[in-house]
Coordinates of C-alpha atoms and ligand atoms in Angstrom, one line a residue:
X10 CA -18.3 24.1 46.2
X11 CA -22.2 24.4 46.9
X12 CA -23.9 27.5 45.9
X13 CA -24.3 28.3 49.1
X14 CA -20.7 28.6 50.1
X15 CA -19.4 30.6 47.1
X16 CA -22.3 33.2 47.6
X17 CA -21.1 33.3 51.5
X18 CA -17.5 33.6 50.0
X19 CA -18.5 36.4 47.3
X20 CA -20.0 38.4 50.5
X21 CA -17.4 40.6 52.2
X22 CA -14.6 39.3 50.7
X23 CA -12.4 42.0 49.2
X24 CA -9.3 43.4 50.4
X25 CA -10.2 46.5 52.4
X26 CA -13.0 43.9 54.3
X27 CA -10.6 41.0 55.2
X28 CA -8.0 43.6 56.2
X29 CA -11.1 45.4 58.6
X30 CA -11.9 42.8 60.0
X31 CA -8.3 41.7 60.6
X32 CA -7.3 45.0 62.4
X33 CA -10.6 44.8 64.5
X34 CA -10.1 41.4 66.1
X35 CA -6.8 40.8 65.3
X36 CA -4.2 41.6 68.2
X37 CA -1.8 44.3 66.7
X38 CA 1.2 42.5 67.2
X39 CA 2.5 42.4 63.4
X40 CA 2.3 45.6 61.0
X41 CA 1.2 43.6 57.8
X42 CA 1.3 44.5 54.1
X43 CA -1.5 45.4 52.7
X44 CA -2.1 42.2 51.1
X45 CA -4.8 39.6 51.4
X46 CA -3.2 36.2 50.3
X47 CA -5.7 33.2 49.7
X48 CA -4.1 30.5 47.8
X49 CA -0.1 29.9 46.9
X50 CA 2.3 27.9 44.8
X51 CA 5.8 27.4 44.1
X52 CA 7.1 31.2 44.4
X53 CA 3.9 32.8 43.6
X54 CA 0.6 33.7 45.8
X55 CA -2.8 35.0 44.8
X56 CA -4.7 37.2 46.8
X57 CA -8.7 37.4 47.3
X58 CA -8.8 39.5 43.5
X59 CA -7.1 37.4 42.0
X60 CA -3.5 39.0 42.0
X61 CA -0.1 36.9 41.5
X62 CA 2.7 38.2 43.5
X63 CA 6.4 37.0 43.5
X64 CA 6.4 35.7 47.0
X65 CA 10.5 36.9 47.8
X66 CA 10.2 36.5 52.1
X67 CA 9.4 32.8 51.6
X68 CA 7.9 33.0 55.3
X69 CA 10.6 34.1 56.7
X70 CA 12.8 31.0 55.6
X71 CA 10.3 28.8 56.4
X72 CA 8.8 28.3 53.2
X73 CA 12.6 27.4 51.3
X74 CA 11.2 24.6 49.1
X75 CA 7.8 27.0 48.1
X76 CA 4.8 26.9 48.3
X77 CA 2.6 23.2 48.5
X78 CA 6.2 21.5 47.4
X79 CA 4.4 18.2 46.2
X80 CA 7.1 16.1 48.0
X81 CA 6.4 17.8 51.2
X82 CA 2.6 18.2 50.7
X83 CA 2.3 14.6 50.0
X84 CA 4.2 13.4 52.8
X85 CA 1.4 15.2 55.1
X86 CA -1.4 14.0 53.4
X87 CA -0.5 10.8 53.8
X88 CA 0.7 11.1 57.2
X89 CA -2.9 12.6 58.3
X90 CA -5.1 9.6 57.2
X91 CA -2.4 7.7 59.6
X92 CA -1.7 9.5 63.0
X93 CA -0.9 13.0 63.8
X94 CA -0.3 13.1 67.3
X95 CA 0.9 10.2 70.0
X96 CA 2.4 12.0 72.7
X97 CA 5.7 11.1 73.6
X98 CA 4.5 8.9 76.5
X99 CA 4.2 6.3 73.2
X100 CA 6.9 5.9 70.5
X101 CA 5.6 6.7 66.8
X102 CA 7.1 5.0 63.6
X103 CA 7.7 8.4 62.6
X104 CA 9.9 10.0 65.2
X105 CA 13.5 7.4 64.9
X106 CA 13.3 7.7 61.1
X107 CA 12.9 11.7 61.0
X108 CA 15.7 11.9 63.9
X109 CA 18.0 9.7 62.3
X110 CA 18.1 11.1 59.1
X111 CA 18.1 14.9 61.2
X112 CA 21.2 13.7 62.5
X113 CA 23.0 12.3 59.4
X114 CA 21.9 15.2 57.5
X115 CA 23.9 17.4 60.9
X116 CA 26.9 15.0 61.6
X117 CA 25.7 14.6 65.2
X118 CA 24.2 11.4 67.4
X119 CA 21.2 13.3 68.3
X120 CA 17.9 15.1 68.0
X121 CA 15.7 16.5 70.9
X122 CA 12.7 17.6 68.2
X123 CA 10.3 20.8 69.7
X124 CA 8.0 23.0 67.5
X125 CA 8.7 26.5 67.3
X126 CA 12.2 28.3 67.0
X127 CA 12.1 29.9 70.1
X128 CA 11.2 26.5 71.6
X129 CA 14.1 25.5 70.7
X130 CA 16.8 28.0 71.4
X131 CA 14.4 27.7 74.7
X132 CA 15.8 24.3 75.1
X133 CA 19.4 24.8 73.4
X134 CA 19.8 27.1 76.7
X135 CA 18.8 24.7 78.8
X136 CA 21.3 21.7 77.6
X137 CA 24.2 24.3 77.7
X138 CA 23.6 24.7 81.6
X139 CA 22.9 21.5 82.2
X140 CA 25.8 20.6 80.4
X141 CA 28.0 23.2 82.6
X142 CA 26.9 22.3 85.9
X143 CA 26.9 18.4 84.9
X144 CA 29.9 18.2 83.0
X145 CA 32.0 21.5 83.0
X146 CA 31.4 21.6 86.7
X147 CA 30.4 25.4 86.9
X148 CA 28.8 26.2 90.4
X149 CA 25.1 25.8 90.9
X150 CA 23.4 29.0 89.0
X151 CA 26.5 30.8 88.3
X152 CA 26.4 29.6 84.3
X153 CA 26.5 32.3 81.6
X154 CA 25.6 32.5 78.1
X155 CA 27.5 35.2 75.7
X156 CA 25.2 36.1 73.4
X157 CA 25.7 38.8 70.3
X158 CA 24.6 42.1 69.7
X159 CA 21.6 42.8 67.6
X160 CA 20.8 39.3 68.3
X161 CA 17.2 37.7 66.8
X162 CA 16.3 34.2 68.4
X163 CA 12.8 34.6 69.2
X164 CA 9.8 36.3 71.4
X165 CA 10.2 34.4 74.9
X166 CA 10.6 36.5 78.1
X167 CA 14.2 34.6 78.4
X168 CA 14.9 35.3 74.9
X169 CA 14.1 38.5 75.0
X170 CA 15.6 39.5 78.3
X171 CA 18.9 39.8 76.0
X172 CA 17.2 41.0 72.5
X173 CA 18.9 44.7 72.5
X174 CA 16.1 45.6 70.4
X175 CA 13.5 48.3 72.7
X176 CA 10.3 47.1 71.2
X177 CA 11.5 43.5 71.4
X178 CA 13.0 43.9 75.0
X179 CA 10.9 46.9 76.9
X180 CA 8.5 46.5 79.5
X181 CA 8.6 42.5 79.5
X182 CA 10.8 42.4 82.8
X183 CA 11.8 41.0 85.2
X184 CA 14.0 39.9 82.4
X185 CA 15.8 36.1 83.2
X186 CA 19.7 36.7 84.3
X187 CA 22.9 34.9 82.8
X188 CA 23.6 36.6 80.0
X189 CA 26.4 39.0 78.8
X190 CA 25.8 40.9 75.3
X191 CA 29.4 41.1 73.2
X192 CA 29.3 43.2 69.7
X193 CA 28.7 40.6 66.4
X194 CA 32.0 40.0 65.0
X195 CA 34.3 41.1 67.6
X196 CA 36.6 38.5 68.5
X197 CA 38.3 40.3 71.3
X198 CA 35.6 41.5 73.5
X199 CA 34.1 37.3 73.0
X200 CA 37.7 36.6 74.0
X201 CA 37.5 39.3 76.9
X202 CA 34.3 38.3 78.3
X203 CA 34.6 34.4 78.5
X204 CA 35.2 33.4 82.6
X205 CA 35.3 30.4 84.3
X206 CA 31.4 30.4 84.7
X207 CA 31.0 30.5 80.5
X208 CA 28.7 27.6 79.2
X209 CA 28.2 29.0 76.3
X210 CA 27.9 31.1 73.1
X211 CA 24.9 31.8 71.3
X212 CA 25.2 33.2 67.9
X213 CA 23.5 33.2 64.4
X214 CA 26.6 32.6 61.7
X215 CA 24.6 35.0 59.8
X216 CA 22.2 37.7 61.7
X217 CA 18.6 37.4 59.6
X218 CA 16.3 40.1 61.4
X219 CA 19.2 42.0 61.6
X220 CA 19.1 42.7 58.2
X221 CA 21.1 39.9 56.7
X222 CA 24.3 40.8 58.8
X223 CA 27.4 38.7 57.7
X224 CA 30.2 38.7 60.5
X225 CA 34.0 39.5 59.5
X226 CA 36.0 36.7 57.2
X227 CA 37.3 34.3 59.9
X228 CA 35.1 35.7 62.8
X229 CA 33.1 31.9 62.8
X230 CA 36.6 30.0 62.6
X231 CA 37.7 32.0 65.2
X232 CA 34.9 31.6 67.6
X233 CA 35.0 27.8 67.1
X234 CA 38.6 27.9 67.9
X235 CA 38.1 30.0 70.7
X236 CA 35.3 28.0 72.1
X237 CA 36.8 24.6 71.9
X238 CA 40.2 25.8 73.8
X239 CA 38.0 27.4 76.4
X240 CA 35.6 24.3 77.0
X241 CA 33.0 26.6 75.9
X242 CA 29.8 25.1 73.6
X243 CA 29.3 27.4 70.6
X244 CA 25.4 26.8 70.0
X245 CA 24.8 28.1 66.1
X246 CA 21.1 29.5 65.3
X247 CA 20.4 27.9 62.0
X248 CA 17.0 28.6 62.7
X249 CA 16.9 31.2 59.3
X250 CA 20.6 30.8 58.1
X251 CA 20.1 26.6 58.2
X252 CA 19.0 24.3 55.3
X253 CA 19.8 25.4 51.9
X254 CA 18.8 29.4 52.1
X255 CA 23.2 30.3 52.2
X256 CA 23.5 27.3 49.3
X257 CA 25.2 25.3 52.0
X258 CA 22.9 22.8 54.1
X259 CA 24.2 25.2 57.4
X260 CA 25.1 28.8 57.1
X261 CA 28.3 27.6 59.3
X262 CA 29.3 25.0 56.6
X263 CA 30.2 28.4 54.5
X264 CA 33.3 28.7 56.6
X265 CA 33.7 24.7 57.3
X266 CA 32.5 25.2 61.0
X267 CA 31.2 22.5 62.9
X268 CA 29.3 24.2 66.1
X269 CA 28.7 22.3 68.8
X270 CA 24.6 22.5 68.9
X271 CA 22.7 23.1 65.6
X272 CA 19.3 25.1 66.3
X273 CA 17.2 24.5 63.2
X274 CA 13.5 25.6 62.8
X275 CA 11.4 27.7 60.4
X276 CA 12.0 25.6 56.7
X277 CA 12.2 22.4 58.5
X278 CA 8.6 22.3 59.0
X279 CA 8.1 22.6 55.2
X280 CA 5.7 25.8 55.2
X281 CA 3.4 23.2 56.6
X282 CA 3.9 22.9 60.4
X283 CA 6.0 24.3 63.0
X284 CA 9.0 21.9 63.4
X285 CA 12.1 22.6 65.1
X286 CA 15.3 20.8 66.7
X287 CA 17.9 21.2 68.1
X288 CA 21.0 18.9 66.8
X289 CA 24.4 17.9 69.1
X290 CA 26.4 14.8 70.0
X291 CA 25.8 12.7 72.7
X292 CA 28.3 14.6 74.7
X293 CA 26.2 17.5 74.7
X294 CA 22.6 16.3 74.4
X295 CA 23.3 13.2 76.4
X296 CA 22.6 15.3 79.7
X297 CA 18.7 15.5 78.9
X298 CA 17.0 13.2 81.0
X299 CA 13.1 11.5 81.0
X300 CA 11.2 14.3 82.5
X301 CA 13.5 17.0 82.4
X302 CA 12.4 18.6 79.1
X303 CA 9.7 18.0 77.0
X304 CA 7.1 18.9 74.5
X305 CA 3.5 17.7 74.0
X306 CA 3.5 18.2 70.0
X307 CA 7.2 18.1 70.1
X308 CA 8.6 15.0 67.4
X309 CA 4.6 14.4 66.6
X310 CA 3.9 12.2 64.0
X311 CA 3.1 14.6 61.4
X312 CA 5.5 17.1 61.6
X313 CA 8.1 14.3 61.6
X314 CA 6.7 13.2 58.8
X315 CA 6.9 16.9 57.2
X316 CA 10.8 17.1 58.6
X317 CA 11.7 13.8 57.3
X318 CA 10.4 14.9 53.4
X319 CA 12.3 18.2 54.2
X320 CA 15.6 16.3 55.0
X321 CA 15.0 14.0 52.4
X322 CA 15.3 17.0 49.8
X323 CA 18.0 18.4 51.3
X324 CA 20.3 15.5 51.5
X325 CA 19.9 15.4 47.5
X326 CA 21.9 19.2 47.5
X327 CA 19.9 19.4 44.7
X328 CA 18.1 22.7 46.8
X329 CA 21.7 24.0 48.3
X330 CA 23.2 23.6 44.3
X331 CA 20.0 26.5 43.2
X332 CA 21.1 28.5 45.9
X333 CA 24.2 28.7 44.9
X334 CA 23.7 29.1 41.1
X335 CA 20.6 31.5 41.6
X336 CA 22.3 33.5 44.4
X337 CA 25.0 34.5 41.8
X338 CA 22.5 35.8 39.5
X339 CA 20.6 37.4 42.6
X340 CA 24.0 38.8 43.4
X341 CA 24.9 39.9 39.8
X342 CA 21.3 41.9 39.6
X343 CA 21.4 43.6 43.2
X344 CA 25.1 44.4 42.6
X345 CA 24.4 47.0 39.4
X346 CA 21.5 48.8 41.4
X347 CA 24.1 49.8 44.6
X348 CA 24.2 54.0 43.9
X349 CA 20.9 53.5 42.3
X350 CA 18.6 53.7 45.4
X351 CA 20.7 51.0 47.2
X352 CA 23.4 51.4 49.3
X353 CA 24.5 48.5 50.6
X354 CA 23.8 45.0 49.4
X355 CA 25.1 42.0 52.1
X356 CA 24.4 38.8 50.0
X357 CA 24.6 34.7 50.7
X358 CA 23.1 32.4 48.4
X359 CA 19.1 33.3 48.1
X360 CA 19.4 35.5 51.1
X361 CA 20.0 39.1 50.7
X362 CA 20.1 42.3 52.8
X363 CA 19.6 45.4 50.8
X364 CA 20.3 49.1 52.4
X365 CA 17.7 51.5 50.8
X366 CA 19.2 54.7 50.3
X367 CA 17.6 56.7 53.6
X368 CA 17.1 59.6 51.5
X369 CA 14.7 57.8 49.0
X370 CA 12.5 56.4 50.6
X371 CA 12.0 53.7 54.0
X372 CA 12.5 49.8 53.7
X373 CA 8.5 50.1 54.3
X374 CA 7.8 52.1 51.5
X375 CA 10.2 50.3 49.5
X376 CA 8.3 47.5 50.4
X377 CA 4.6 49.1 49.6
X378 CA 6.0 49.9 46.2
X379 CA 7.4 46.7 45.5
X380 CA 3.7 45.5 46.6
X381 CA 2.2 46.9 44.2
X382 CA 5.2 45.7 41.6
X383 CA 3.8 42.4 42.3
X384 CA 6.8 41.4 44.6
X385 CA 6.3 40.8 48.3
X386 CA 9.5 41.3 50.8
X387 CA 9.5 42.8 54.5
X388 CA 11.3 45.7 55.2
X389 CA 13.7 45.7 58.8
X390 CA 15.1 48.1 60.9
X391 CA 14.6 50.8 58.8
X392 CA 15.7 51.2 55.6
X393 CA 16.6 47.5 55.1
X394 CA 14.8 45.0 53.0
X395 CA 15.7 41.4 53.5
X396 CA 15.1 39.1 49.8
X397 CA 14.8 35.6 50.6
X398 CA 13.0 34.0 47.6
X399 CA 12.0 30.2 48.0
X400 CA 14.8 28.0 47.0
X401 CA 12.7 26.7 43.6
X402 CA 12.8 30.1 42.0
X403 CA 13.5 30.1 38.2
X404 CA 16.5 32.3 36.8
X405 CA 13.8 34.3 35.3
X406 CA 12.2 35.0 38.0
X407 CA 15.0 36.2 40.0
X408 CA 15.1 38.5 37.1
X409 CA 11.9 39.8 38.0
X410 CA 12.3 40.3 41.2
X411 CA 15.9 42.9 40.6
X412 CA 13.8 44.3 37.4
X413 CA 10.8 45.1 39.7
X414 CA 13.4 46.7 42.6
X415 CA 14.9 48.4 40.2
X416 CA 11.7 50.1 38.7
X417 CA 10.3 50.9 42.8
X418 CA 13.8 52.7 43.4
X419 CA 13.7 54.8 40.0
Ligands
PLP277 C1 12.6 33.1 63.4 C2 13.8 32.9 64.2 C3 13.7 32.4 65.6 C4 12.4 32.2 66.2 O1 11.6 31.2 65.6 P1 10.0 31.2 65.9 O2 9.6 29.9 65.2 O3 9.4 32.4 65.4 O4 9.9 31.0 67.4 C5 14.8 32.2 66.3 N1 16.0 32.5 65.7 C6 16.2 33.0 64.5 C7 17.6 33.2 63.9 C8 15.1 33.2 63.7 O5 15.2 33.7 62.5

């Protein structure tokens, strides 16, 4: 680094300044820690003076394999100095490869790759109509979607138009029709509210933002029965749930459900870049047509290149195995703190929901203790904080991270 730069880096470059200038040009549309992160590895991140923190959101899920994971890092490296981007007017020796392994990895024929989650439930709403009026034979715009109660699949105005969430939901009509909300878990009112016009159900097997909300034993096994005996697709939102973060590859293989469409996003990009997918047989996916979806940076050569090292760790189950073990421990440790601040604890392999007693304190103080604990986690709805370490945490750490809750709730 030349002289120049580390004395331009030196200059206005503490926390309070980076956070300044980030709430003056910064639209407000996230209500950050505060926390000023410049370099990461593995589980751990450094901010701008130097402090380590125990990074326990993982990005949301999108970070499962940590931090810079050499295997995933040096996939994109090399894949820069080649090509990054084609279009998909051109084929890539990047794309087949990444989708066939995709698709082995899911069971299924086929992959139609996009970038973003919403992207891709964006499109895994599409195929489901398509697939009614084309194959089910539903009349022309009658086709309706169930989707579930405190629902989280994204930030477009379709999506949103059936998020039950107020600051997700208000003030971005005219929302998009063909939808019809059912409580999470309820198998009777999905039964109840399936007609002739059903293309599909929409759920998460496990709701994330909701606070890591587990449906009923049986609910999934249920709905998949339910589903297939009323021609209906069941589309599963792996987007957070998916690869590795329950210790199963899919948060649906918990209960040995095969859904008709996978929606996968988040850690399938690696941490690196936004890759997403969504996953179905032929009989499904088949109805998409040249010209009647598409993506320019969907399937690019980079972030193929990216999802191809991420499926290549996954089909070792070397990642789903740690999840597994390290949950227990996880589990074990959040277990003997409920009636000591926590209330609730809803657990699945690294992926944790844990109910702060209201009367303590709020998930977002919780959360600005456990800041300065050195452990960083995001607080939702409430007085619920959601622990979703990266997959390659150490045992030891995970006993860091109960040891430093338990210390913020004393
Ligand atoms: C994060 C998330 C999405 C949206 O993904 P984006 O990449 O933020 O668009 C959709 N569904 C679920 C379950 C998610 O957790």
């Amino acid at each position: 680094m030349s002289e120049t730069t580390a004395a331009t880096d030196a200059v206005g470059s503490s926390t309070q300044d980076h956070i300044s200038l980030a709430e003056h040009w910064v639209a407000s549309n996230y209500h950050p820690l505060p926390v000023v992160i410049s370099r990461a590895e593995g589980v751990w991140v450094t901010d701008v003076d130097g402090r380590r923190y125990l990074d326990a959101l993982a990005g949301y899920s999108a970070l499962n394999f940590g931090h810079g994971h050499p295997a995933l890092t040096a996939a994109a490296r090399d894949q820069l100095d080649r090509v990054t981007l084609t279009s998909r007017a051109f084929h890539s020796d990047r794309l087949g490869p990444f989708c066939r392994d995709l698709a082995a990895l899911a069971g299924k024929d086929l992959v139609l790759p996009m970038n973003t989650g919403a992207e891709a439930v964006e499109t895994a709403i599409k195929v489901a109509r398509k697939w009614g009026y084309e194959v089910k034979g539903v009349p022309e715009d009658q086709a309706r979607i169930i989707v579930m109660a405190g629902n989280f699949h994204g930030r477009t105005t379709t999506i949103v138009s059936f998020s039950d969430d107020p600051i997700a939901h208000d003030h971005y009509g005219p929302y998009t029709p063909g939808f019809d909300t059912v409580p999470y878990g309820d198998l009777a009112a999905l039964e109840a509210a399936i007609t002739d016009d059903t293309v599909a159900v929409l759920l998460e097997p496990i709701q994330g933002e909701g606070g890591v909300i587990i449906p009923p034993e049986g609910y999934l096994t249920a709905v998949r029965e339910l589903t297939t005996r009323r021609g209906v697709l069941m589309l599963a939102d792996e987007i957070q749930s998916g690869l590795g973060r329950t210790g199963r590859t899919f948060a649906c293989d918990l209960d040995d459900v095969v859904p008709d469409v996978y929606i996968l996003g988040k850690a399938l990009g690696g941490g690196i870049v936004p890759v997403s997918a969504v996953v179905a047989d032929r009989s499904v996916l088949g109805v998409i047509t040249p010209g009647s979806h598409g993506s320019t940076f969907g399937g690019n050569p980079l972030a193929a290149a990216v999802g191809q090292a991420v499926v290549g760790l996954l089909a070792t189950g070397e990642y789903q195995e740690r999840a597994q073990r390290l949950g227990k421990v996880l589990a074990d440790g959040l277990g003997g703190l409920v009636g000591h601040g926590i209330d609730a604890v809803r657990i699945r392999g690294l992926w944790a929901g844990v109910d702060i007693d209201p009367a303590l304190m709020t998930g977002r103080e919780a959360c600005r203790r456990l800041l300065d604990g050195g452990v960083l986690v995001k607080d939702t709805h409430g007085s619920t904080i959601r622990l979703a370490p990266p997959l390659v945490i150490e045992e030891d750490e995970v006993d860091l991270l109960v040891t430093t809750l338990g210390q913020v709730l004393r």
